[in-house]
Amino acid sequence: MDVIKVKNLTVTYNRKPAIKGINLNIQNGRIIGIIGPNGAGKSTLIKGILGFLPVDTGEVKVFGENVNQVLKKISYIPQKEQFDWDFPINVYDVVVMGRYPYLSLFGHPTQKDKKIVIDALEKVEMLKYKDTQIRNLSGGQQQRIFLARALAQESEIYFMDEPFVGVDAKTEKSIFEIIKELKESGKTILIVHHDLSRIKEYFDEVILINQTLIAYGNTEKVFTKENIEKTYGGQLTILQKANQLL
Ligand code: ADP
Ligand code: MG
């Protein structure tokens, strides 16, 4: 099933295009890496698909609909630095936000919503921190909370922007285990990942991007030396690292 169709998507900031002419047909039940150098437009691609940015040209369909009609089915974990971690709010209240799409106007979370939130916190091993202010969490704990909020939303598609940044190895492993479970239950997970290691281990498919789409498809086929060179241009240290990994 095609879950996301992107046709000729271009997004521009102050007349400078950040992504140009992107075409993608994404199917469900896979883990997809969005890979490219800093400033390549990875975050912009996600925000463009989600309809958070004015789109210059192009069309996005999610489950065959305009994205704003299906936002309930989409969880978004922003890049960590885009979130105000000093905001005075506790862990439970952040995760409960995942249930907002289900509440009626001025509605309060029901017992069922509360149970889903507690289960999500348990799943990411953060239940005992439920009353902790988010500013007091470590980087790894912050990512776990983001994941819990996304899980509480019970959506079909998960966009995660660099979920492993600032996270210890143990947290990365347990986050990835949860991501794999999501995939096995037919969900679609798109992950911005800027580290070239683990790509073949983590992703069924990769989107290689540097303003334009360099390549998209099965990781074994697409994550090649030639495509990595095209994506990263002359960034020698990255290319040397890629050589060791291929
Ligand atoms: P990535 O996530 O791959 O690092 P981004 O999508 O954040 O890249 O950014 C792509 C380009 O768009 C960069 O050149 C960046 O400086 C620019 N850009 C991103 N956000 C904005 C913004 N809000 N206003 C102006 N330029 C932006
Ligand atoms: Mg980014």
Tab-separated table of C-alpha atoms and ligand atoms in Angstrom:
chain	number	residue	atom	x	y	z
A	1	MET	CA	0.000	0.000	0.000
A	2	ASP	CA	1.317	3.472	-0.911
A	3	VAL	CA	1.060	5.512	2.252
A	4	ILE	CA	2.928	8.646	1.183
A	5	LYS	CA	3.107	10.061	-2.323
A	6	VAL	CA	5.246	13.117	-2.921
A	7	LYS	CA	5.157	14.702	-6.363
A	8	ASN	CA	7.609	17.363	-7.466
A	9	LEU	CA	7.901	18.935	-3.988
A	10	THR	CA	9.863	22.174	-3.724
A	11	VAL	CA	10.195	24.194	-0.516
A	12	THR	CA	11.879	27.588	-0.420
A	13	TYR	CA	12.982	29.793	2.466
A	14	ASN	CA	13.447	33.473	1.603
A	15	ARG	CA	13.568	32.680	-2.119
A	16	LYS	CA	16.315	30.061	-1.593
A	17	PRO	CA	15.125	26.521	-2.373
A	18	ALA	CA	15.946	24.060	0.426
A	19	ILE	CA	14.534	21.041	-1.424
A	20	LYS	CA	13.741	20.831	-5.116
A	21	GLY	CA	11.514	18.617	-7.191
A	22	ILE	CA	11.295	15.673	-4.795
A	23	ASN	CA	9.320	12.604	-5.889
A	24	LEU	CA	8.675	9.690	-3.531
A	25	ASN	CA	6.259	6.779	-3.292
A	26	ILE	CA	6.506	5.268	0.146
A	27	GLN	CA	4.894	1.999	1.129
A	28	ASN	CA	3.891	0.843	4.569
A	29	GLY	CA	5.661	-1.599	6.880
A	30	ARG	CA	9.201	-0.416	6.509
A	31	ILE	CA	11.901	1.594	8.215
A	32	ILE	CA	13.259	4.292	5.944
A	33	GLY	CA	16.376	6.391	6.546
A	34	ILE	CA	16.550	9.993	5.367
A	35	ILE	CA	20.252	10.524	4.812
A	36	GLY	CA	22.269	13.553	3.715
A	37	PRO	CA	24.768	16.164	4.947
A	38	ASN	CA	23.967	19.079	7.255
A	39	GLY	CA	21.689	21.553	5.534
A	40	ALA	CA	20.678	19.020	2.851
A	41	GLY	CA	16.995	19.605	3.551
A	42	LYS	CA	16.204	16.465	5.576
A	43	SER	CA	14.165	18.301	8.221
A	44	THR	CA	12.620	20.473	5.521
A	45	LEU	CA	11.495	17.369	3.640
A	46	ILE	CA	9.651	16.101	6.722
A	47	LYS	CA	8.074	19.481	7.458
A	48	GLY	CA	7.124	19.847	3.810
A	49	ILE	CA	5.394	16.464	3.804
A	50	LEU	CA	3.607	17.344	7.054
A	51	GLY	CA	2.368	20.613	5.579
A	52	PHE	CA	4.134	22.731	8.213
A	53	LEU	CA	5.827	24.868	5.569
A	54	PRO	CA	4.447	26.740	2.590
A	55	VAL	CA	5.102	24.559	-0.427
A	56	ASP	CA	6.208	26.267	-3.658
A	57	THR	CA	5.275	23.508	-6.008
A	58	GLY	CA	4.234	19.931	-5.724
A	59	GLU	CA	1.705	17.721	-4.099
A	60	VAL	CA	1.707	15.449	-1.078
A	61	LYS	CA	-0.845	12.716	-0.473
A	62	VAL	CA	-0.936	10.605	2.672
A	63	PHE	CA	-3.293	7.628	2.534
A	64	GLY	CA	-4.595	9.286	-0.626
A	65	GLU	CA	-5.701	12.420	1.254
A	66	ASN	CA	-4.363	15.884	1.890
A	67	VAL	CA	-2.059	15.643	4.854
A	68	ASN	CA	-4.090	17.953	7.127
A	69	GLN	CA	-6.949	15.479	6.942
A	70	VAL	CA	-4.862	12.603	8.256
A	71	LEU	CA	-2.600	14.281	10.837
A	72	LYS	CA	-4.042	12.029	13.518
A	73	LYS	CA	-2.376	9.097	11.779
A	74	ILE	CA	1.024	10.739	11.784
A	75	SER	CA	3.413	11.061	14.710
A	76	TYR	CA	6.251	13.537	14.457
A	77	ILE	CA	9.324	13.600	16.646
A	78	PRO	CA	11.079	16.909	15.923
A	79	GLN	CA	14.810	17.432	16.073
A	80	LYS	CA	15.569	17.771	19.761
A	81	GLU	CA	16.868	21.322	19.616
A	82	GLN	CA	13.585	22.521	18.099
A	83	PHE	CA	11.795	21.834	21.365
A	84	ASP	CA	11.864	24.141	24.384
A	85	TRP	CA	13.161	21.803	27.078
A	86	ASP	CA	13.068	24.606	29.672
A	87	PHE	CA	9.303	24.864	29.390
A	88	PRO	CA	7.791	24.082	32.822
A	89	ILE	CA	5.941	20.868	32.114
A	90	ASN	CA	6.302	17.366	33.460
A	91	VAL	CA	6.865	14.113	31.615
A	92	TYR	CA	3.295	12.830	31.943
A	93	ASP	CA	1.847	16.046	30.502
A	94	VAL	CA	4.147	15.880	27.480
A	95	VAL	CA	3.126	12.311	26.711
A	96	VAL	CA	-0.574	13.078	27.218
A	97	MET	CA	-0.215	15.565	24.323
A	98	GLY	CA	-0.026	12.499	22.104
A	99	ARG	CA	-3.711	11.927	22.894
A	100	TYR	CA	-4.840	15.448	21.928
A	101	PRO	CA	-5.959	14.485	18.419
A	102	TYR	CA	-8.488	12.146	20.056
A	103	LEU	CA	-9.956	14.534	22.603
A	104	SER	CA	-13.046	16.541	21.870
A	105	LEU	CA	-12.751	20.314	22.051
A	106	PHE	CA	-11.985	21.182	25.721
A	107	GLY	CA	-12.211	17.456	26.336
A	108	HIS	CA	-10.249	15.867	29.121
A	109	PRO	CA	-8.319	12.629	28.768
A	110	THR	CA	-10.488	9.614	29.592
A	111	GLN	CA	-9.411	6.590	31.640
A	112	LYS	CA	-8.554	4.933	28.350
A	113	ASP	CA	-6.327	7.856	27.297
A	114	LYS	CA	-4.616	7.780	30.685
A	115	LYS	CA	-3.944	4.051	30.406
A	116	ILE	CA	-2.441	4.494	26.943
A	117	VAL	CA	-0.129	7.204	28.306
A	118	ILE	CA	0.960	5.039	31.242
A	119	ASP	CA	1.576	2.077	28.914
A	120	ALA	CA	3.659	4.242	26.575
A	121	LEU	CA	5.744	5.511	29.502
A	122	GLU	CA	6.266	1.957	30.695
A	123	LYS	CA	7.269	0.844	27.204
A	124	VAL	CA	10.084	3.417	27.050
A	125	GLU	CA	11.042	2.658	30.685
A	126	MET	CA	10.187	6.167	31.885
A	127	LEU	CA	7.136	5.573	34.066
A	128	LYS	CA	8.992	6.358	37.266
A	129	TYR	CA	9.839	9.801	35.874
A	130	LYS	CA	6.249	10.707	35.099
A	131	ASP	CA	6.182	13.649	37.534
A	132	THR	CA	9.658	14.915	36.638
A	133	GLN	CA	10.033	18.292	34.959
A	134	ILE	CA	11.363	17.754	31.437
A	135	ARG	CA	14.219	20.213	31.975
A	136	ASN	CA	15.700	17.746	34.455
A	137	LEU	CA	15.955	14.860	31.977
A	138	SER	CA	19.113	13.633	30.241
A	139	GLY	CA	19.318	13.648	26.433
A	140	GLY	CA	18.476	9.956	26.227
A	141	GLN	CA	15.497	10.368	28.556
A	142	GLN	CA	14.225	13.290	26.472
A	143	GLN	CA	14.228	11.113	23.350
A	144	ARG	CA	12.416	8.338	25.231
A	145	ILE	CA	9.716	10.834	26.200
A	146	PHE	CA	9.345	11.990	22.592
A	147	LEU	CA	8.964	8.361	21.592
A	148	ALA	CA	6.377	7.743	24.324
A	149	ARG	CA	4.357	10.718	23.099
A	150	ALA	CA	4.509	9.359	19.539
A	151	LEU	CA	3.444	5.885	20.731
A	152	ALA	CA	0.547	7.310	22.748
A	153	GLN	CA	-0.804	8.812	19.551
A	154	GLU	CA	-1.263	5.309	18.091
A	155	SER	CA	-0.588	6.502	14.581
A	156	GLU	CA	0.326	4.755	11.341
A	157	ILE	CA	3.309	6.816	10.227
A	158	TYR	CA	6.201	7.963	12.405
A	159	PHE	CA	8.575	10.736	11.369
A	160	MET	CA	11.608	10.920	13.631
A	161	ASP	CA	14.160	13.678	13.146
A	162	GLU	CA	17.543	12.486	14.457
A	163	PRO	CA	16.150	10.434	17.360
A	164	PHE	CA	19.569	9.042	18.280
A	165	VAL	CA	21.394	12.335	18.742
A	166	GLY	CA	22.654	12.810	22.298
A	167	VAL	CA	21.515	9.339	23.283
A	168	ASP	CA	23.627	6.640	24.947
A	169	ALA	CA	24.151	3.256	23.241
A	170	LYS	CA	21.702	1.440	25.511
A	171	THR	CA	18.921	3.952	24.800
A	172	GLU	CA	19.625	3.827	21.072
A	173	LYS	CA	19.272	0.053	21.152
A	174	SER	CA	16.024	0.095	23.104
A	175	ILE	CA	14.538	2.863	20.926
A	176	PHE	CA	15.427	0.834	17.857
A	177	GLU	CA	13.791	-2.297	19.303
A	178	ILE	CA	10.536	-0.348	19.676
A	179	ILE	CA	10.857	0.997	16.133
A	180	LYS	CA	11.236	-2.569	14.845
A	181	GLU	CA	8.083	-3.631	16.683
A	182	LEU	CA	6.210	-0.733	15.063
A	183	LYS	CA	7.378	-1.909	11.660
A	184	GLU	CA	6.356	-5.483	12.376
A	185	SER	CA	2.848	-4.285	13.113
A	186	GLY	CA	2.726	-2.644	9.650
A	187	LYS	CA	3.601	0.929	10.582
A	188	THR	CA	5.823	3.130	8.435
A	189	ILE	CA	8.787	4.799	10.110
A	190	LEU	CA	10.926	7.515	8.521
A	191	ILE	CA	14.066	8.448	10.401
A	192	VAL	CA	16.491	11.279	9.723
A	193	HIS	CA	19.880	9.838	10.481
A	194	HIS	CA	23.096	11.737	9.949
A	195	ASP	CA	25.532	9.062	11.003
A	196	LEU	CA	26.567	6.740	8.186
A	197	SER	CA	27.155	3.780	10.455
A	198	ARG	CA	24.381	1.224	11.007
A	199	ILE	CA	22.536	2.275	7.842
A	200	LYS	CA	22.373	-1.233	6.427
A	201	GLU	CA	21.487	-2.647	9.830
A	202	TYR	CA	18.721	-0.108	10.531
A	203	PHE	CA	16.992	0.760	7.280
A	204	ASP	CA	15.033	-1.282	4.760
A	205	GLU	CA	15.139	1.685	2.412
A	206	VAL	CA	17.022	4.959	2.251
A	207	ILE	CA	16.237	8.390	0.869
A	208	LEU	CA	19.534	10.042	-0.102
A	209	ILE	CA	19.019	13.767	-0.361
A	210	ASN	CA	21.021	16.895	-0.938
A	211	GLN	CA	18.491	19.532	-2.012
A	212	THR	CA	17.433	17.219	-4.808
A	213	LEU	CA	16.679	13.556	-4.384
A	214	ILE	CA	19.871	11.640	-5.141
A	215	ALA	CA	18.355	8.183	-4.811
A	216	TYR	CA	15.556	6.331	-3.081
A	217	GLY	CA	15.003	2.635	-2.673
A	218	ASN	CA	16.137	-0.581	-1.091
A	219	THR	CA	19.206	0.059	1.088
A	220	GLU	CA	21.322	-2.717	-0.456
A	221	LYS	CA	20.729	-1.303	-3.918
A	222	VAL	CA	20.848	2.413	-3.220
A	223	PHE	CA	23.413	2.881	-0.454
A	224	THR	CA	26.382	2.620	-2.802
A	225	LYS	CA	29.708	4.404	-2.970
A	226	GLU	CA	28.619	6.308	-6.057
A	227	ASN	CA	25.374	7.543	-4.490
A	228	ILE	CA	27.080	8.437	-1.221
A	229	GLU	CA	29.623	10.497	-3.176
A	230	LYS	CA	26.834	12.269	-5.007
A	231	THR	CA	25.070	13.005	-1.729
A	232	TYR	CA	28.058	14.209	0.256
A	233	GLY	CA	30.000	15.898	-2.552
A	234	GLY	CA	33.598	16.384	-1.567
A	235	GLN	CA	33.289	15.685	2.146
A	236	LEU	CA	36.359	13.477	2.309
A	237	THR	CA	36.143	12.198	5.876
A	238	ILE	CA	32.593	11.050	5.318
A	239	LEU	CA	33.533	9.289	2.105
A	240	GLN	CA	36.448	7.543	3.834
A	241	LYS	CA	34.111	6.382	6.569
A	242	ALA	CA	31.624	5.157	3.959
A	243	ASN	CA	34.394	3.159	2.281
A	244	GLN	CA	35.024	1.309	5.528
A	245	LEU	CA	31.330	0.512	5.892
A	246	LEU	CA	30.557	-0.728	2.393
B	1	ADP	P1	18.984	19.313	7.446
B	1	ADP	O1	17.864	18.895	8.308
B	1	ADP	O2	19.293	18.351	6.333
B	1	ADP	O3	20.235	19.657	8.206
B	1	ADP	P2	17.315	21.640	6.945
B	1	ADP	O4	16.121	21.086	6.303
B	1	ADP	O5	17.228	22.010	8.385
B	1	ADP	O6	18.558	20.656	6.672
B	1	ADP	O7	17.777	22.936	6.168
B	1	ADP	C1	17.931	22.974	4.755
B	1	ADP	C2	18.373	24.393	4.345
B	1	ADP	O8	17.346	25.315	4.603
B	1	ADP	C3	19.603	24.879	5.081
B	1	ADP	O9	20.378	25.635	4.184
B	1	ADP	C4	19.029	25.754	6.171
B	1	ADP	O10	19.925	26.760	6.545
B	1	ADP	C5	17.790	26.334	5.511
B	1	ADP	N1	16.706	26.561	6.489
B	1	ADP	C6	16.152	25.647	7.316
B	1	ADP	N2	15.175	26.179	8.077
B	1	ADP	C7	15.106	27.491	7.700
B	1	ADP	C8	14.288	28.589	8.118
B	1	ADP	N3	13.329	28.443	9.040
B	1	ADP	N4	14.502	29.787	7.520
B	1	ADP	C9	15.459	29.946	6.570
B	1	ADP	N5	16.257	28.952	6.148
B	1	ADP	C10	16.106	27.741	6.691
B	2	MG	MG	17.686	18.654	10.319
